[in-house]
XYZ file of C-alpha atoms in Angstrom:
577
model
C 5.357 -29.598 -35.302
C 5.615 -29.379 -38.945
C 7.490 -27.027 -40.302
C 7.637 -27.771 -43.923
C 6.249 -24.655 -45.011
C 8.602 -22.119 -43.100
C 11.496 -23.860 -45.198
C 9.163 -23.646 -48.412
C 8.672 -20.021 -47.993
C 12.276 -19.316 -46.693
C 13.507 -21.219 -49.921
C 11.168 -19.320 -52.409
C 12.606 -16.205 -50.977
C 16.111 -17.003 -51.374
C 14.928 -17.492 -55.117
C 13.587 -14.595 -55.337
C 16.207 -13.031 -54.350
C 18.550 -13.860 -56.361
C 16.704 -14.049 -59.717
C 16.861 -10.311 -58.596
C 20.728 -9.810 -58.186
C 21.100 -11.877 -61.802
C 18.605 -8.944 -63.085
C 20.268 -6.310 -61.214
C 24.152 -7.795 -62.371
C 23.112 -8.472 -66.340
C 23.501 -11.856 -65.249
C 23.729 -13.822 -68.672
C 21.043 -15.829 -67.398
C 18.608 -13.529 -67.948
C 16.444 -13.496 -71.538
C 15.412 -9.851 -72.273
C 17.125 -6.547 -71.605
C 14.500 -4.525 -69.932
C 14.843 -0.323 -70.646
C 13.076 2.679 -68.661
C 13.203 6.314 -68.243
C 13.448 9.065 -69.969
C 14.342 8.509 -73.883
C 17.774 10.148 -73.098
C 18.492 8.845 -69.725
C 17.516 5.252 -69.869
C 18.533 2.563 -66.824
C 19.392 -0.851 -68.220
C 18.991 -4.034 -66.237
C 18.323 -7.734 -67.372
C 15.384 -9.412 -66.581
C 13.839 -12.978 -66.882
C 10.196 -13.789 -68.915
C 9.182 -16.256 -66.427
C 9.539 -13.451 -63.718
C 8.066 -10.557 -65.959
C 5.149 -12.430 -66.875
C 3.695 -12.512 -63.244
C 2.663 -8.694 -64.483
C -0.268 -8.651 -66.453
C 0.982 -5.462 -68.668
C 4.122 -7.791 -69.499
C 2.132 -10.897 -69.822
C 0.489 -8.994 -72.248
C 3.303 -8.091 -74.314
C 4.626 -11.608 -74.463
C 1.440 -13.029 -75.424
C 1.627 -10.402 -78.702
C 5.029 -10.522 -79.206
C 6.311 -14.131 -78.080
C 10.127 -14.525 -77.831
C 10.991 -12.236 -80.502
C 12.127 -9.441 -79.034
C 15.091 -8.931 -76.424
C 14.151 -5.375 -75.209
C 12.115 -4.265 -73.820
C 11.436 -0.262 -73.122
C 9.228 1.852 -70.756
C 9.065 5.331 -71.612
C 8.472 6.920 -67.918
C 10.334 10.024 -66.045
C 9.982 7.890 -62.812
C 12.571 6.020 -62.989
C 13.161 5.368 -58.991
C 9.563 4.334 -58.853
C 9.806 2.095 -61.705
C 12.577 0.374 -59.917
C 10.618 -0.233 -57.247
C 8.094 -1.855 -59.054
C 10.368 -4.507 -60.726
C 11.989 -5.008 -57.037
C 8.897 -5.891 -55.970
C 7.535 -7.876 -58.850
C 10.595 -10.319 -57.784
C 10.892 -9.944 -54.263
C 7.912 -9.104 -53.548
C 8.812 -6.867 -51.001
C 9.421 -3.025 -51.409
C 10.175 0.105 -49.597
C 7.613 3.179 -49.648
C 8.202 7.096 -48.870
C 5.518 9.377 -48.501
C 7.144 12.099 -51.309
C 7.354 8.492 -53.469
C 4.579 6.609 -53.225
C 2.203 8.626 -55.342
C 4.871 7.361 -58.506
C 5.013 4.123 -57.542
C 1.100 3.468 -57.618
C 0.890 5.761 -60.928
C 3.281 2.912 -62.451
C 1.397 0.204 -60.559
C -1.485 1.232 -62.237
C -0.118 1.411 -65.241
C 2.116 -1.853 -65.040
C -1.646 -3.313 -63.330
C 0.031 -4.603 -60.775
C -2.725 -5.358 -58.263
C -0.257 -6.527 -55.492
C 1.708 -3.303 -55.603
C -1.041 -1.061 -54.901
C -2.491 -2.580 -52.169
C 0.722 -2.878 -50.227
C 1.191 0.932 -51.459
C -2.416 1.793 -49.637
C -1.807 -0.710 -47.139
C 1.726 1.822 -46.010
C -0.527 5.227 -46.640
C -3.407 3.648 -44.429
C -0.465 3.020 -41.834
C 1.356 6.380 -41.782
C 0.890 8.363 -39.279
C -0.980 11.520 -39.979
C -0.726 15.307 -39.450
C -1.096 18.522 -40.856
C 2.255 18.023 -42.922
C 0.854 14.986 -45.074
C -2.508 14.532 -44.695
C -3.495 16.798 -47.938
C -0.815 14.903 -49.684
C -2.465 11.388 -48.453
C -6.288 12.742 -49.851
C -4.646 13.811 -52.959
C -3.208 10.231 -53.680
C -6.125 8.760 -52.229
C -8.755 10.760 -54.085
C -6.670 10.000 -57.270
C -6.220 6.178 -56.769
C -9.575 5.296 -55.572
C -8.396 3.733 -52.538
C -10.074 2.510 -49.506
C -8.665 4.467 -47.342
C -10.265 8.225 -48.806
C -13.141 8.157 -46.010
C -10.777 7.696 -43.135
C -8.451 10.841 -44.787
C -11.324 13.251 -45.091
C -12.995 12.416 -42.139
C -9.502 13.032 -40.493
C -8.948 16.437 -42.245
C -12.455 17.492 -41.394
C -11.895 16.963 -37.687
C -8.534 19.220 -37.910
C -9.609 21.895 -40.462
C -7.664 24.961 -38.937
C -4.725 23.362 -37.843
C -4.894 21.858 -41.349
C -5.582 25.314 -43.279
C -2.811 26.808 -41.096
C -0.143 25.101 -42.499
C 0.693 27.019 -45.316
C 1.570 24.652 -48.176
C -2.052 22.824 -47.379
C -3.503 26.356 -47.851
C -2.109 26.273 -51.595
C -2.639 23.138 -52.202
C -6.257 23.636 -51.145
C -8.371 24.222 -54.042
C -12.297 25.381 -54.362
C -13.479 21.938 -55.676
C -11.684 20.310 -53.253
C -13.442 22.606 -50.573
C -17.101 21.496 -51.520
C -16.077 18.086 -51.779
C -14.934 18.509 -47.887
C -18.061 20.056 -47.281
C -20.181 17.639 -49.190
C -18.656 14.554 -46.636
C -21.137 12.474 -44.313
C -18.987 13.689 -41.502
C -19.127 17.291 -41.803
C -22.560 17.558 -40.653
C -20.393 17.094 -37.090
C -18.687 20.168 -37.779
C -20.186 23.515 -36.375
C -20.841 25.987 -39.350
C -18.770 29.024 -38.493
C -15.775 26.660 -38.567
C -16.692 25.903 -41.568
C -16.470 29.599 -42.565
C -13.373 29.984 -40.901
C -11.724 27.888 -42.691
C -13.018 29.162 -45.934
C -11.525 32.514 -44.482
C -8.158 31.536 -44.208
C -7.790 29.172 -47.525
C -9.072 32.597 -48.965
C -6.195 34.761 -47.688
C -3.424 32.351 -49.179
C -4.822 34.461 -52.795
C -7.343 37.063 -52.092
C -7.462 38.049 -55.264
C -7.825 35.352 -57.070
C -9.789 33.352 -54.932
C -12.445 36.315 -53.398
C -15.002 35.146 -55.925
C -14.523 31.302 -54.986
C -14.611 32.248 -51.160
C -18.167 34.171 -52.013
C -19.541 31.244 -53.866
C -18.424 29.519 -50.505
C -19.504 31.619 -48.032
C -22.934 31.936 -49.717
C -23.617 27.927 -49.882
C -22.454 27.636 -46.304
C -25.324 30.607 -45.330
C -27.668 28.807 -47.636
C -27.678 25.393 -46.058
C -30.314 24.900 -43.011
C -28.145 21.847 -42.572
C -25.337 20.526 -43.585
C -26.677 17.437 -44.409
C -27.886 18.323 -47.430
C -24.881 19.502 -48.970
C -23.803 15.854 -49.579
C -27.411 15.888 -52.241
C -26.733 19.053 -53.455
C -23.310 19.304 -53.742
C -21.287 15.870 -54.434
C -22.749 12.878 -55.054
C -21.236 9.191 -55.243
C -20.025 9.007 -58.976
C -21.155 5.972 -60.502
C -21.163 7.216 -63.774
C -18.035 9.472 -65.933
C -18.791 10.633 -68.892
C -16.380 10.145 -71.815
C -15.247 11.195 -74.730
C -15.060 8.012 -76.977
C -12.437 8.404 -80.664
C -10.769 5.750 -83.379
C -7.093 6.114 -83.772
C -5.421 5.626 -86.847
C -2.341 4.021 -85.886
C -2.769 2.193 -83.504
C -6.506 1.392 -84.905
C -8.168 1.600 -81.458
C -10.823 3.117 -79.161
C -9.376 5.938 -76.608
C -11.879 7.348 -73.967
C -11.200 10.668 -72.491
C -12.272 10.693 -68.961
C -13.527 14.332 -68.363
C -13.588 14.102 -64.433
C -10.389 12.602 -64.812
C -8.691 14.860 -67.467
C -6.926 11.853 -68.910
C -7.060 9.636 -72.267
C -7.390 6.020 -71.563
C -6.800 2.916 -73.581
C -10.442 0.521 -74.563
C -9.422 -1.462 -76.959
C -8.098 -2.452 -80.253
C -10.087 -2.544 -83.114
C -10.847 -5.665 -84.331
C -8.711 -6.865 -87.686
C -12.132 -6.468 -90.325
C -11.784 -2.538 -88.971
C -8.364 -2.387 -89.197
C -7.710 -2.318 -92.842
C -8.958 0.452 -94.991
C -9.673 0.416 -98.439
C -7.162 1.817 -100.888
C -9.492 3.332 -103.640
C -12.494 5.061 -101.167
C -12.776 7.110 -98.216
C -13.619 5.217 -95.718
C -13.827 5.951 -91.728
C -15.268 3.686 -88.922
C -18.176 5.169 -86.560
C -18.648 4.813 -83.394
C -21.826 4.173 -80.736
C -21.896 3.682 -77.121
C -24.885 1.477 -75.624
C -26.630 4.743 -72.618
C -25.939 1.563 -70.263
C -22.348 1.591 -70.493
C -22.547 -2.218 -71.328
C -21.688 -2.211 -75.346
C -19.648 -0.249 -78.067
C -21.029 -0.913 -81.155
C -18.345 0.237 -84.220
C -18.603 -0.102 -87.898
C -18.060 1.633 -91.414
C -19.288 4.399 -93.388
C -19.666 2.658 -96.845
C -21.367 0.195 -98.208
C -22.242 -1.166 -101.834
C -25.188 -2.783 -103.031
C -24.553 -6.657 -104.206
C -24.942 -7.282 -107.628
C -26.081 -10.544 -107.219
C -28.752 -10.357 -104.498
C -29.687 -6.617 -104.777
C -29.147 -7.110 -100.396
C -26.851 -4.432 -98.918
C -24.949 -6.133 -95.575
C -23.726 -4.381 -93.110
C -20.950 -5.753 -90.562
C -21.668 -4.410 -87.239
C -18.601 -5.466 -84.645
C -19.942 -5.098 -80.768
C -17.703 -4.570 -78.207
C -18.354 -6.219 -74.590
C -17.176 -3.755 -71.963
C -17.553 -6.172 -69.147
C -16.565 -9.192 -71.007
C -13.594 -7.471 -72.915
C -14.741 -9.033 -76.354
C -15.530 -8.189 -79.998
C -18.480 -9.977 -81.633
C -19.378 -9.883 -85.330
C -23.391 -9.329 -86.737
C -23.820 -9.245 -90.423
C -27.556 -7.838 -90.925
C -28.579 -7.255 -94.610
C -31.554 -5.365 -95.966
C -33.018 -4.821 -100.013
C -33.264 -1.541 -101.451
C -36.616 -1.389 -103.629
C -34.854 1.269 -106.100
C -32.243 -0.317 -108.756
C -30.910 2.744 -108.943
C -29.410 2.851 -105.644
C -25.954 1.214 -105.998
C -24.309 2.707 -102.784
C -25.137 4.181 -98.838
C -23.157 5.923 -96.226
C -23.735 5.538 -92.906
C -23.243 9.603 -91.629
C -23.872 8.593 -88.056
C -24.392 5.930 -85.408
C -26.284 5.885 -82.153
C -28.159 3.744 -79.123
C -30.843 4.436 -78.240
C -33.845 2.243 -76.528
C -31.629 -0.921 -76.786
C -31.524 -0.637 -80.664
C -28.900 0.690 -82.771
C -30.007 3.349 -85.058
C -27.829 4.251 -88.220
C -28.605 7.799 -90.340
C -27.756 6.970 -93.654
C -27.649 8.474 -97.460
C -28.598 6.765 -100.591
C -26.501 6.748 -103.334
C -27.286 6.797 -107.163
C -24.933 4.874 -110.237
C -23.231 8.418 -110.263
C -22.592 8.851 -106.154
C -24.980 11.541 -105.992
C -27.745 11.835 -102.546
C -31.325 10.390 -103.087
C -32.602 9.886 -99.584
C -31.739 10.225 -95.686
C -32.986 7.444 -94.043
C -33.052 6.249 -90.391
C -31.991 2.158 -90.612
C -32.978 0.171 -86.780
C -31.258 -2.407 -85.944
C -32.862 -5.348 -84.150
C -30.385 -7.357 -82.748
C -32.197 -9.672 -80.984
C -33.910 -11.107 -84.516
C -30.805 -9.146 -86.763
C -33.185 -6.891 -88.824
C -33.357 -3.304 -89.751
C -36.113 -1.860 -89.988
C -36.038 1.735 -92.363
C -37.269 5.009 -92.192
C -37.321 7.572 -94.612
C -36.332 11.280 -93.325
C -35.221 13.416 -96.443
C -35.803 13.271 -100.195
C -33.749 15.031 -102.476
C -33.178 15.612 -106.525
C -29.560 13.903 -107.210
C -29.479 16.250 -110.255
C -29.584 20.009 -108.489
C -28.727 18.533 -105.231
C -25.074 18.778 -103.163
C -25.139 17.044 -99.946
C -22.753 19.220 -97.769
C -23.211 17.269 -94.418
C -25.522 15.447 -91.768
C -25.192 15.938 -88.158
C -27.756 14.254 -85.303
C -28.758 14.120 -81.582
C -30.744 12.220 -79.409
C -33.447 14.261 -77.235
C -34.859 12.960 -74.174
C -34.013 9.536 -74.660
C -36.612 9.414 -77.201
C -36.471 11.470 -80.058
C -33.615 11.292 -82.450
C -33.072 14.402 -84.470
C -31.301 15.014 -87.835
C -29.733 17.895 -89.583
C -28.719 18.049 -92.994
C -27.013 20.907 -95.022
C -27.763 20.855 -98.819
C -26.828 23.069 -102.016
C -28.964 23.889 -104.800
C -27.533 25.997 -106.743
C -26.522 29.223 -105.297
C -28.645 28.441 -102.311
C -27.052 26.754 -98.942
C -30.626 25.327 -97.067
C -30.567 24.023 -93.249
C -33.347 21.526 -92.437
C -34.146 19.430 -89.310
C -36.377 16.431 -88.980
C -37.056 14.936 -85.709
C -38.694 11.410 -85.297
C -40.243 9.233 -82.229
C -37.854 6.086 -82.309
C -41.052 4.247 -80.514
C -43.847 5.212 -82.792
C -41.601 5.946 -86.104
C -43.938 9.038 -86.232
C -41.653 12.305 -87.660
C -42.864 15.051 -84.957
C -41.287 17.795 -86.382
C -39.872 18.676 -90.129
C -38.717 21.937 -91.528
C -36.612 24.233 -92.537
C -33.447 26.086 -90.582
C -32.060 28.578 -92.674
C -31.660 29.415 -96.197
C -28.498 31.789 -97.102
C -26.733 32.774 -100.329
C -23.931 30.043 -100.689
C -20.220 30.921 -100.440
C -18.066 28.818 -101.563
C -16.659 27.526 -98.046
C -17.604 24.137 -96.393
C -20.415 23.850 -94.102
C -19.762 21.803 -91.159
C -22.804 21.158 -88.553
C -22.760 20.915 -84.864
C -25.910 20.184 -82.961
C -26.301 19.158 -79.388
C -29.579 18.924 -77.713
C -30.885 21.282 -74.496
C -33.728 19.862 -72.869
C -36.517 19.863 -75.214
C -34.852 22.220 -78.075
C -32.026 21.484 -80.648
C -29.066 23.632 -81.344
C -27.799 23.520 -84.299
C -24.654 26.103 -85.612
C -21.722 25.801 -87.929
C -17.947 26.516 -86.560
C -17.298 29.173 -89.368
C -20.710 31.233 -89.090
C -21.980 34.135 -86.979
C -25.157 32.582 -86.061
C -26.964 29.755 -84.157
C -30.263 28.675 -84.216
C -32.794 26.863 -81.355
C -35.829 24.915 -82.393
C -38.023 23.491 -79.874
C -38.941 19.851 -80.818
C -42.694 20.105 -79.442
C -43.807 23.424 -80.485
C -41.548 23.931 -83.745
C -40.508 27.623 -82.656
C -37.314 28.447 -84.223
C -35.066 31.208 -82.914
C -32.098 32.783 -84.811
C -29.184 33.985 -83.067
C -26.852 36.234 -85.222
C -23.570 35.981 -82.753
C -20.732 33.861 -82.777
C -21.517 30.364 -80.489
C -17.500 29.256 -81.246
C -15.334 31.801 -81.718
C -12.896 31.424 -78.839
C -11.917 27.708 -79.871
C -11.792 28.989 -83.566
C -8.820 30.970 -83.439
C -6.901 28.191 -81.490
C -8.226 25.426 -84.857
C -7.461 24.963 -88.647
C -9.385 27.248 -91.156
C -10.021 23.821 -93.175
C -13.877 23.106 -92.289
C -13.640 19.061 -93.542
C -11.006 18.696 -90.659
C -12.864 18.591 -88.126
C -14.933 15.987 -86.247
C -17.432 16.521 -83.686
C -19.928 14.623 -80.938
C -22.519 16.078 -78.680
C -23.966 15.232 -75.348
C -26.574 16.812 -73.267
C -25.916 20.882 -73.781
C -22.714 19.835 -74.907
C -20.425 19.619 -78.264
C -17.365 18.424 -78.787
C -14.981 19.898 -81.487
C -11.855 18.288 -82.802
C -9.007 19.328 -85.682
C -8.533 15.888 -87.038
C -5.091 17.354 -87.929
C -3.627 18.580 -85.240
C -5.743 16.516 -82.589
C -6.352 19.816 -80.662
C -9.978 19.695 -78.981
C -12.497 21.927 -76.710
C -15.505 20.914 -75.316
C -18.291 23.397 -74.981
C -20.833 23.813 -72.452
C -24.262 25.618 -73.650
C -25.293 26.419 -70.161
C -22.596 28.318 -68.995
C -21.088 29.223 -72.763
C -17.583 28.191 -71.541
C -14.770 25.876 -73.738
C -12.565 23.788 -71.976
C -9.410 22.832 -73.631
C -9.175 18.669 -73.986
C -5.692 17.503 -73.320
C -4.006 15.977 -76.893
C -4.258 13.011 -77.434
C -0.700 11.051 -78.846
C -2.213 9.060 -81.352
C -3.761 10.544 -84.520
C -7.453 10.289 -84.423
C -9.586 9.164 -87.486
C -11.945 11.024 -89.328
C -15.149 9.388 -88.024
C -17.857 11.118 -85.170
C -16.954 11.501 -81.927
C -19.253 10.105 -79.397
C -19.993 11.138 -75.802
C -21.323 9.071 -73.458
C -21.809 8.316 -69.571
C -19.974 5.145 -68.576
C -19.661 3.057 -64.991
C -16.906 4.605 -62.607
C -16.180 1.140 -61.746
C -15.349 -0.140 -65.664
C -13.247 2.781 -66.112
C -11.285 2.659 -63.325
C -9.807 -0.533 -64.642
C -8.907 1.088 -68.118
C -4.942 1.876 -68.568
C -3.683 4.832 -69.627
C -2.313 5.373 -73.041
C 0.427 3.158 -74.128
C 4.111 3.977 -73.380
C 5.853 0.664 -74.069
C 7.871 0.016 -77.444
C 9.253 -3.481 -78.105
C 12.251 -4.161 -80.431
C 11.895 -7.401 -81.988
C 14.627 -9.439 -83.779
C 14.858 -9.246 -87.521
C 13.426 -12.599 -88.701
C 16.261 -14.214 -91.457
């Protein structure tokens, strides 16, 4: 019998091992100094490349950086589970605890080591469960995605009292979580007055907070004829998040807040053309997600006419999601009017496959002409141009432009203009199939008062919303009929008192009966849902975020669930002589 590759694998283990002790000793055979913890309580060990790289997040940083740097630090409170991690990227063997684990696949994850989090689900899937762990397992489970969530559930939904009974489960235990239970493909096993038992006695851990939860409860469980059709009604299979897509300044990249999730996570970096900004105009970079979750299209705001060919070009940079690539288009298009030197592009959005870009004209003196809709064609790299609003450069001030899509057909556009002593609202919405303008007219005129107007909009089934942060009013217009109703009450006062007075810092994006408002400034955000006219606070993100439009989108579960968190690596690189 052969037994060649016992003493291989016996060999590579002794390797292994001690590659690890050199690390663990400072050995001076090791290349880089590797740092993590806290920023005051920092563990030191040495480390080799040739191990390190066998991690993709490493890999990754010596790809960038080379060999010029000899630290390397992890900014993390976990500093046990972090050991683990590098114990096992040499070893490959580790040693899991159930109060532990849940670190140890957070810096998995965020080290993407693929090997460490199955062998971290493979020892959850293993453990032996009761009432003590098993809301601990589904909470690590439902976090991390992992295989074994169905056999969790369907375990706690076999043992719900003895599961509620336990009195740190019964904390723990939250309404969400309750419906998800209930929404499960094996709770239509369950008889229904267990069900309400068991709402009963999560309900006494906080009757008073929790009485109108347990109604809410009580009332779906009386509702159902079967429980089967909780798991339609309820919870669904995600396959789609939606996001909250920004630019950072420094780094220049794409973060996506994950709402479900709560979290900021890392897309990409921009590529270098987007990267520099121009030293003598303002200039931001927009954003636009493709409804398929397939493309992010980013480009921006200003372009000038060419003296020599009269063309305008504008670089578009496309951003593969699947593929993990940036492309380059360069479309151009001729202004018939010599006058026009310049354009902005005031926002960007999908729609129909095409990428549609609401622009103003420029004059020799920067002042507004036109609002025009540009489509962009990529397939044969045209545009093709619509014309939305005309206006007199010499009495006109063009305050700001805001837009929506409606029913994934219509694209609407709002515009705030000054004449005079007169501030005047108008919205023109336009088919993006037949290029026919359904609907144009005006949304309020008011006496103008010296502050900045800043426009939100967000559209609501088949009527627009439009509203400023700083005003006591908000208006719907239905996009079929053209009724217009005027609301004098405050639509954002709440998030108001928590955001800057200073109107031109803040960015927005809307979704379906949603808006989202940001302080460019202090990167504070809420997002505001129209149906139920609550704000929810948006965790900070720790880069600064540019000036451009926010976008909201839906994107594939799957495709996001491979996105890292935000950054928390620094490198200290040698000083070149």
């Amino acid at each position: 019998m052969d037994n060649t590759g016992m003493v291989e694998l016996r060999a590579n283990t002794r390797l292994r091992e001690h590659l690890y002790e050199q690390a663990v000793t400072k050995s001076e055979f090791c290349d880089v100094t590797l740092e993590f913890g806290p920023p005051n309580k920092m563990k030191q060990m040495g480390a080799h490349w040739c191990v390190l790289v066998h991690c993709p997040y490493f890999e990754y940083m010596y790809r960038f950086f080379g060999n010029k740097q000899d630290t390397v630090r992890v900014y993390d409170e976990q500093i046990e589970a972090i050991d683990t991690a590098i114990k096992f990227l040499y070893t490959g063997k580790a040693s899991f605890e159930i109060d532990t684990v849940e670190d140890v696949l957070s810096i998995g994850q965020f080290f993407q080591m693929s090997e460490l989090l199955d062998s971290c689900a493979s020892y959850l899937a293993n453990l032996r469960r009761c009432e003590h762990n098993c809301i601990k397992i589904f909470f690590i489970a439902r976090h991390f995605k992992l295989p074994m969530y169905e056999d969790i559930v369907t375990y706690i939904i076999t043992n719900l009292i003895s599961v509620i009974e336990y009195s740190p489960n019964g904390r723990k235990i939250t309404g969400t979580v309750i419906k998800e239970l209930i929404g499960h493909k094996s709770a239509c096993t369950i008889r229904p007055f267990v069900l309400r038992n068991f709402c009963r006695k999560w309900r006494n851990y906080d009757e008073h907070n929790r009485h109108r939860e347990y109604l809410d409860l009580m009332a779906l469980l009386t509702n159902l004829t079967t429980l089967s059709c909780v798991s339609n009604t309820v919870i669904t299979d995600v396959k789609t998040l939606e996001v909250l897509m920004v630019i950072t300044n420094k780094p220049r990249s794409i973060y996506a807040y994950v709402v479900e999730e709560d979290r900021w996570k890392f897309v990409t970096k921009l590529p270098s053309a987007l990267s520099q900004s121009s030293f003598w105009r303002d200039e931001t970079t927009l954003l636009a997600v493709d409804p398929n979750g397939e493309s992010v299209f980013a480009l921006k705001n200003d372009y000038t006419k060419s003296y020599a060919t009269n063309n305008i070009s504008v670089r578009i940079h496309k951003y593969d999601l699947n593929s993990e690539s940036w492309s380059e288009h360069n479309p151009s298009f001729v202004f018939n009017d010599s006058n026009i030197i310049q354009m902005q592009v005031n926002r960007v959005m999908c729609l129909n496959g095409k990428l549609h870009l609401v622009i103003t004209t420029l004059n020799v003196i920067s002042k507004p002409k036109r609002i025009m809709l540009l489509t962009w064609k990529e397939e044969t790299g045209t545009f093709t141009k619509s014309f939305l609003f005309r206006f007199n450069p010499r009495s006109t001030v063009l305050e700001d432009v805001n837009s929506c899509i409606l029913n994934n057909n219509d694209i609407c556009v709002v515009c705030s203009v000054k004449r005079y002593s007169e501030r005047e609202i108008k919205l023109v919405v336009q088919d993006v199939k037949s290029k026919e303008v359904k609907l144009l007219r005006p949304v309020s005129k008011e006496v103008y008062d010296g502050k900045a107007c800043k426009l939100l909009t967000f559209p609501n089934n088949d009527d627009v919303c439009i509203a400023t942060l700083d005003s006591p009013w908000y208006t719907i217009v239905n996009v079929n009929t053209g009724t217009l109703v005027h609301n004098n009450d405050w639509l954002f006062k709440e998030p108001k008192q928590a955001l800057s007075k200073q109107m031109g810092r803040f960015i927005s994006g809307n979704f379906e009966k949603s808006v989202f408002v940001l302080d460019s400034e202090s990167n504070r955000g809420f997002q505001f849902y129209y149906g139920s006219k609550t704000w929810y606070r948006i965790p900070t993100l720790e880069y600064k975020v540019g000036s451009g439009a926010i976008v909201q989108a839906t994107l594939p579960s799957t495709m996001l669930h491979k996105l890292s968190d935000t950054l928390k690596c620094e490198c200290k690189l040698l000083e070149l002589l």
